[in-house]
Amino acid sequence: MKLPDFEGFAMFAKVAEERSFARAAKALGVSTATVSRGVSRLEERLGARLFNRTSRQLSLTEFGSRLADRASRIFSEAEEIENAARELSSRPRGLIRLAAPMSFGVRWLAPILPDFFEQYPDISIDLHMSDASTDLVGEGFDAALRIAVLPDSSLVARRLAPVSPFIVAAPSYLERYGCPQHPRDLEAHHLMGYAYRPRQDIWRLKSREGEEISITPNGPLRATNSEALIPMALRGLGICELPEFMVSEYLADGRLKAILTDWTLPSGALYFVTPSARSRPAKIEVLAEFCAARLTNPPWRWPR
């Protein structure tokens, strides 16, 4: 079964309303020839003439008169649907399914959301926070905040801010066990690990001269959320690697100390990620701009 000729019915309805192919074409923003072909195509498909045409006059046939009102209703309803769709896509309103890392979401995203909702009261957010990798397309998310070394190439990622990792320990731990001077010294220490790290939980350190050392944590605690490592580190029970958005406050007040600062770890960044940049609804655009405004120069950057 063929689809109905909606375009032909729209052109027929407009010609019937204007009583002129030329005026109908002008109203529809197409050529007179296009309208004429559309109506002729519809007549051929219906097997009957819709208009009586003369050089001076255009009138509906009896068959055309019986169809004109119904065609006009189809055209009007289509216009209403299209206008409603445009309004929905252009006005910031509706539900956003947003994914974010657990610790970052609790520490830095949740506190700024009240400001977002005050600005955009017609938007609601279903916030999914997890340190596990989420499949935006497969799980039906509209957007995500991700912290990664590189953005997912299959998605559209907007870089908001750099995120540097630090290897840290409490002063009490360093007084008891000594401060590592070289990454190889870490092998004799209590290193706590993060279970959701891509390509296994390995610390990859690089010197200014280009030397690279890989260390596998082997300490008393390994967790799927780095937040769980902080109490152990503060108590002086081990060394851990933490992102600056999580550790900067402890570096600032001296409860933790960054070690091996002459060596670098792969630095990532915070990204606002969406499945596609094309035809993004207004609700996604305003959330992206809000996150960029509030998170591009964050207070957790270290050193400040």
Short mmCIF file of C-alpha atoms in Angstrom, two decimals:
data_model
loop_
_atom_site.label_atom_id
_atom_site.label_comp_id
_atom_site.label_asym_id
_atom_site.label_seq_id
_atom_site.Cartn_x
_atom_site.Cartn_y
_atom_site.Cartn_z
CA MET A 1 0.00 0.00 0.00
CA LYS A 2 1.33 3.41 -0.98
CA LEU A 3 1.49 6.30 1.43
CA PRO A 4 -1.17 8.99 0.87
CA ASP A 5 -0.06 11.91 -1.29
CA PHE A 6 -0.03 14.44 1.54
CA GLU A 7 1.84 17.01 -0.54
CA GLY A 8 -0.72 16.73 -3.32
CA PHE A 9 -3.61 17.14 -0.87
CA ALA A 10 -1.90 20.19 0.68
CA MET A 11 -1.51 21.81 -2.74
CA PHE A 12 -5.09 20.94 -3.71
CA ALA A 13 -6.40 22.45 -0.44
CA LYS A 14 -4.46 25.67 -1.00
CA VAL A 15 -5.58 26.02 -4.63
CA ALA A 16 -9.19 25.39 -3.58
CA GLU A 17 -8.85 28.11 -0.92
CA GLU A 18 -7.15 30.67 -3.18
CA ARG A 19 -9.02 29.72 -6.37
CA SER A 20 -5.74 30.26 -8.16
CA PHE A 21 -2.69 28.13 -8.85
CA ALA A 22 -0.46 31.23 -8.85
CA ARG A 23 -1.72 32.55 -5.51
CA ALA A 24 -1.52 29.07 -3.96
CA ALA A 25 2.07 28.72 -5.20
CA LYS A 26 2.98 32.10 -3.67
CA ALA A 27 1.40 31.13 -0.33
CA LEU A 28 3.25 27.81 -0.29
CA GLY A 29 6.54 29.32 -1.42
CA VAL A 30 6.90 27.14 -4.52
CA SER A 31 6.51 27.63 -8.24
CA THR A 32 3.16 27.59 -10.03
CA ALA A 33 4.41 24.66 -12.12
CA THR A 34 5.14 22.67 -8.95
CA VAL A 35 1.60 23.22 -7.66
CA SER A 36 0.11 22.31 -11.04
CA ARG A 37 2.12 19.09 -11.20
CA GLY A 38 1.15 18.24 -7.62
CA VAL A 39 -2.56 18.64 -8.28
CA SER A 40 -2.34 16.74 -11.58
CA ARG A 41 -0.50 13.92 -9.84
CA LEU A 42 -3.23 13.75 -7.18
CA GLU A 43 -5.97 13.75 -9.82
CA GLU A 44 -4.28 10.91 -11.64
CA ARG A 45 -3.96 8.94 -8.42
CA LEU A 46 -7.62 9.54 -7.45
CA GLY A 47 -8.87 8.88 -10.96
CA ALA A 48 -10.98 12.05 -11.23
CA ARG A 49 -10.58 15.75 -11.95
CA LEU A 50 -10.59 18.17 -9.02
CA PHE A 51 -10.83 21.43 -10.97
CA ASN A 52 -12.45 22.72 -14.11
CA ARG A 53 -9.76 24.82 -15.77
CA THR A 54 -10.27 27.49 -18.42
CA SER A 55 -8.01 30.34 -19.47
CA ARG A 56 -10.03 32.77 -17.34
CA GLN A 57 -11.64 30.72 -14.60
CA LEU A 58 -10.83 27.95 -12.13
CA SER A 59 -13.60 26.13 -10.33
CA LEU A 60 -13.98 22.96 -8.32
CA THR A 61 -15.61 19.97 -9.89
CA GLU A 62 -18.37 18.22 -7.95
CA PHE A 63 -15.78 15.60 -6.95
CA GLY A 64 -13.34 18.33 -5.91
CA SER A 65 -15.99 20.13 -3.85
CA ARG A 66 -16.65 16.97 -1.86
CA LEU A 67 -12.95 16.61 -1.02
CA ALA A 68 -11.94 20.25 -0.51
CA ASP A 69 -13.06 20.60 3.13
CA ARG A 70 -11.42 17.35 4.18
CA ALA A 71 -8.20 18.25 2.36
CA SER A 72 -8.24 21.66 4.05
CA ARG A 73 -8.57 19.99 7.48
CA ILE A 74 -5.62 17.69 6.70
CA PHE A 75 -3.54 20.73 5.71
CA SER A 76 -4.52 22.69 8.84
CA GLU A 77 -3.80 19.78 11.17
CA ALA A 78 -0.41 19.24 9.56
CA GLU A 79 0.41 22.93 10.06
CA GLU A 80 -0.61 22.70 13.72
CA ILE A 81 1.54 19.63 14.29
CA GLU A 82 4.53 21.25 12.62
CA ASN A 83 4.12 24.48 14.58
CA ALA A 84 3.80 22.56 17.86
CA ALA A 85 6.93 20.55 17.02
CA ARG A 86 8.86 23.73 16.24
CA GLU A 87 7.79 25.25 19.54
CA LEU A 88 8.86 22.15 21.48
CA SER A 89 12.24 22.06 19.77
CA SER A 90 12.89 25.81 20.13
CA ARG A 91 11.68 26.42 23.69
CA PRO A 92 13.75 25.06 26.58
CA ARG A 93 11.31 22.58 28.05
CA GLY A 94 10.90 18.85 28.61
CA LEU A 95 12.85 16.01 30.20
CA ILE A 96 16.62 15.55 29.86
CA ARG A 97 18.18 12.18 30.64
CA LEU A 98 21.66 13.12 31.86
CA ALA A 99 24.53 10.84 32.90
CA ALA A 100 27.44 11.95 35.10
CA PRO A 101 30.26 10.37 37.12
CA MET A 102 29.17 9.66 40.68
CA SER A 103 31.68 11.71 42.68
CA PHE A 104 31.78 14.62 40.25
CA GLY A 105 27.99 14.65 40.04
CA VAL A 106 27.54 14.82 43.80
CA ARG A 107 30.37 17.28 44.47
CA TRP A 108 30.12 19.71 41.56
CA LEU A 109 27.03 19.12 39.40
CA ALA A 110 24.28 18.76 42.02
CA PRO A 111 25.16 22.05 43.80
CA ILE A 112 24.67 24.11 40.62
CA LEU A 113 21.45 22.43 39.46
CA PRO A 114 19.16 24.66 41.61
CA ASP A 115 20.41 27.66 39.62
CA PHE A 116 19.66 25.83 36.37
CA PHE A 117 16.10 24.95 37.40
CA GLU A 118 15.44 28.53 38.50
CA GLN A 119 16.46 29.73 35.04
CA TYR A 120 14.57 26.97 33.18
CA PRO A 121 11.53 25.89 35.22
CA ASP A 122 10.00 24.00 32.28
CA ILE A 123 12.94 21.56 32.10
CA SER A 124 13.27 18.46 34.26
CA ILE A 125 16.36 16.24 34.54
CA ASP A 126 16.61 12.51 35.11
CA LEU A 127 20.14 12.39 36.54
CA HIS A 128 21.94 9.04 36.35
CA MET A 129 25.17 9.06 38.36
CA SER A 130 27.58 6.17 38.04
CA ASP A 131 31.31 5.61 37.63
CA ALA A 132 30.57 2.75 35.24
CA SER A 133 30.76 3.57 31.54
CA THR A 134 27.35 4.45 30.08
CA ASP A 135 26.21 3.88 26.51
CA LEU A 136 24.47 7.14 25.64
CA VAL A 137 22.80 5.87 22.50
CA GLY A 138 22.03 2.34 23.70
CA GLU A 139 20.67 3.48 27.09
CA GLY A 140 18.73 6.43 25.70
CA PHE A 141 20.59 9.33 27.32
CA ASP A 142 20.26 12.83 25.89
CA ALA A 143 23.62 14.03 27.24
CA ALA A 144 26.41 13.22 29.65
CA LEU A 145 29.24 14.83 31.56
CA ARG A 146 32.33 12.69 31.10
CA ILE A 147 35.84 12.85 32.45
CA ALA A 148 38.25 11.19 30.04
CA VAL A 149 41.69 11.43 28.49
CA LEU A 150 40.04 11.66 25.07
CA PRO A 151 36.39 12.08 24.08
CA ASP A 152 34.50 9.18 22.58
CA SER A 153 34.96 9.64 18.82
CA SER A 154 31.49 8.24 18.09
CA LEU A 155 29.88 11.09 20.06
CA VAL A 156 29.95 14.87 19.97
CA ALA A 157 32.07 16.16 22.86
CA ARG A 158 32.50 19.75 24.04
CA ARG A 159 35.58 20.23 26.22
CA LEU A 160 34.76 22.22 29.35
CA ALA A 161 37.83 22.05 31.59
CA PRO A 162 41.07 20.12 32.05
CA VAL A 163 41.18 17.54 34.83
CA SER A 164 44.61 16.58 36.16
CA PRO A 165 45.31 13.53 38.35
CA PHE A 166 47.53 13.62 41.44
CA ILE A 167 49.26 10.90 43.40
CA VAL A 168 48.69 11.82 47.02
CA ALA A 169 49.37 10.66 50.55
CA ALA A 170 48.83 12.04 54.05
CA PRO A 171 51.83 13.66 55.76
CA SER A 172 51.52 11.01 58.50
CA TYR A 173 51.95 8.23 55.93
CA LEU A 174 55.00 9.90 54.41
CA GLU A 175 56.55 10.42 57.85
CA ARG A 176 56.05 6.73 58.64
CA TYR A 177 57.05 5.13 55.35
CA GLY A 178 59.06 7.83 53.61
CA CYS A 179 58.25 9.85 50.48
CA PRO A 180 58.81 8.03 47.15
CA GLN A 181 61.40 9.82 45.01
CA HIS A 182 60.92 7.69 41.88
CA PRO A 183 57.87 5.79 40.54
CA ARG A 184 59.67 2.49 41.12
CA ASP A 185 59.74 3.34 44.82
CA LEU A 186 55.94 3.02 44.79
CA GLU A 187 56.21 -0.75 44.48
CA ALA A 188 57.18 -0.91 48.16
CA HIS A 189 54.19 1.18 49.29
CA HIS A 190 50.49 0.63 49.97
CA LEU A 191 48.79 1.76 46.75
CA MET A 192 45.03 1.90 46.65
CA GLY A 193 43.24 1.34 43.32
CA TYR A 194 40.24 2.44 41.28
CA ALA A 195 38.25 -0.41 39.71
CA TYR A 196 36.63 1.44 36.79
CA ARG A 197 39.83 2.72 35.21
CA PRO A 198 40.00 1.98 31.43
CA ARG A 199 42.61 -0.60 30.39
CA GLN A 200 43.00 -1.92 33.95
CA ASP A 201 44.06 -0.04 37.03
CA ILE A 202 47.59 1.01 36.10
CA TRP A 203 49.36 4.26 36.95
CA ARG A 204 51.36 5.43 33.94
CA LEU A 205 53.94 8.06 34.89
CA LYS A 206 56.16 9.96 32.49
CA SER A 207 59.24 12.05 33.27
CA ARG A 208 60.23 15.30 31.61
CA GLU A 209 62.94 13.35 29.79
CA GLY A 210 60.36 10.95 28.36
CA GLU A 211 60.94 7.96 30.64
CA GLU A 212 57.71 6.01 31.21
CA ILE A 213 56.96 3.83 34.23
CA SER A 214 53.82 1.74 34.79
CA ILE A 215 52.75 0.84 38.32
CA THR A 216 49.92 -1.49 39.36
CA PRO A 217 48.33 -0.64 42.75
CA ASN A 218 48.57 -3.50 45.23
CA GLY A 219 47.37 -1.94 48.48
CA PRO A 220 44.67 -2.84 50.99
CA LEU A 221 41.70 -1.22 49.17
CA ARG A 222 40.38 -1.15 45.63
CA ALA A 223 37.04 0.56 44.98
CA THR A 224 34.61 1.36 42.17
CA ASN A 225 34.38 4.93 43.47
CA SER A 226 37.49 6.93 44.26
CA GLU A 227 35.65 8.72 47.09
CA ALA A 228 36.04 5.52 49.11
CA LEU A 229 39.83 5.85 48.97
CA ILE A 230 39.95 9.28 50.62
CA PRO A 231 39.30 8.22 54.26
CA MET A 232 42.07 5.64 53.98
CA ALA A 233 44.46 8.23 52.55
CA LEU A 234 43.56 10.82 55.20
CA ARG A 235 44.16 8.24 57.94
CA GLY A 236 47.63 7.64 56.56
CA LEU A 237 46.99 4.07 55.46
CA GLY A 238 48.00 4.31 51.81
CA ILE A 239 48.77 6.25 48.64
CA CYS A 240 46.17 6.83 45.95
CA GLU A 241 45.69 8.61 42.66
CA LEU A 242 42.83 11.11 42.65
CA PRO A 243 41.51 13.71 40.18
CA GLU A 244 41.97 17.33 41.18
CA PHE A 245 38.23 18.03 41.47
CA MET A 246 38.22 15.51 44.31
CA VAL A 247 41.56 16.24 45.97
CA SER A 248 42.23 19.98 45.64
CA GLU A 249 40.56 20.86 48.96
CA TYR A 250 42.83 18.41 50.79
CA LEU A 251 45.92 19.73 49.04
CA ALA A 252 44.89 23.26 49.97
CA ASP A 253 44.51 22.54 53.69
CA GLY A 254 47.52 20.23 53.85
CA ARG A 255 45.70 17.06 54.82
CA LEU A 256 47.12 15.40 51.70
CA LYS A 257 50.34 16.05 49.86
CA ALA A 258 51.02 15.55 46.14
CA ILE A 259 54.08 13.37 45.52
CA LEU A 260 56.23 12.64 42.44
CA THR A 261 55.19 16.01 41.03
CA ASP A 262 58.13 15.95 38.60
CA TRP A 263 56.35 13.10 36.83
CA THR A 264 53.11 13.45 34.90
CA LEU A 265 50.09 11.18 34.54
CA PRO A 266 47.77 11.16 31.50
CA SER A 267 45.62 14.26 31.97
CA GLY A 268 41.99 14.16 30.99
CA ALA A 269 39.25 16.73 30.70
CA LEU A 270 35.63 17.29 31.54
CA TYR A 271 33.37 17.03 28.48
CA PHE A 272 29.72 17.72 27.77
CA VAL A 273 28.78 14.86 25.46
CA THR A 274 25.74 14.31 23.24
CA PRO A 275 24.93 11.62 20.68
CA SER A 276 24.65 14.23 17.89
CA ALA A 277 25.15 17.96 17.37
CA ARG A 278 22.53 18.17 14.63
CA SER A 279 19.01 19.34 15.48
CA ARG A 280 19.65 19.34 19.21
CA PRO A 281 16.54 20.60 21.03
CA ALA A 282 16.71 23.83 22.95
CA LYS A 283 16.67 22.05 26.31
CA ILE A 284 20.01 20.36 25.47
CA GLU A 285 21.53 23.57 24.12
CA VAL A 286 20.72 25.57 27.27
CA LEU A 287 22.07 22.80 29.51
CA ALA A 288 25.29 22.68 27.49
CA GLU A 289 25.71 26.45 27.74
CA PHE A 290 24.92 26.42 31.46
CA CYS A 291 27.52 23.71 32.14
CA ALA A 292 30.07 25.57 30.05
CA ALA A 293 29.45 28.80 31.95
CA ARG A 294 29.65 27.17 35.39
CA LEU A 295 32.29 24.50 34.87
CA THR A 296 34.80 25.95 32.40
CA ASN A 297 36.74 27.84 35.12
CA PRO A 298 35.98 25.66 38.15
CA PRO A 299 37.13 26.40 41.70
CA TRP A 300 38.74 22.98 42.00
CA ARG A 301 41.61 23.68 39.59
CA TRP A 302 44.99 23.04 41.26
CA PRO A 303 47.23 24.86 41.77
CA ARG A 304 44.82 27.76 42.17
#
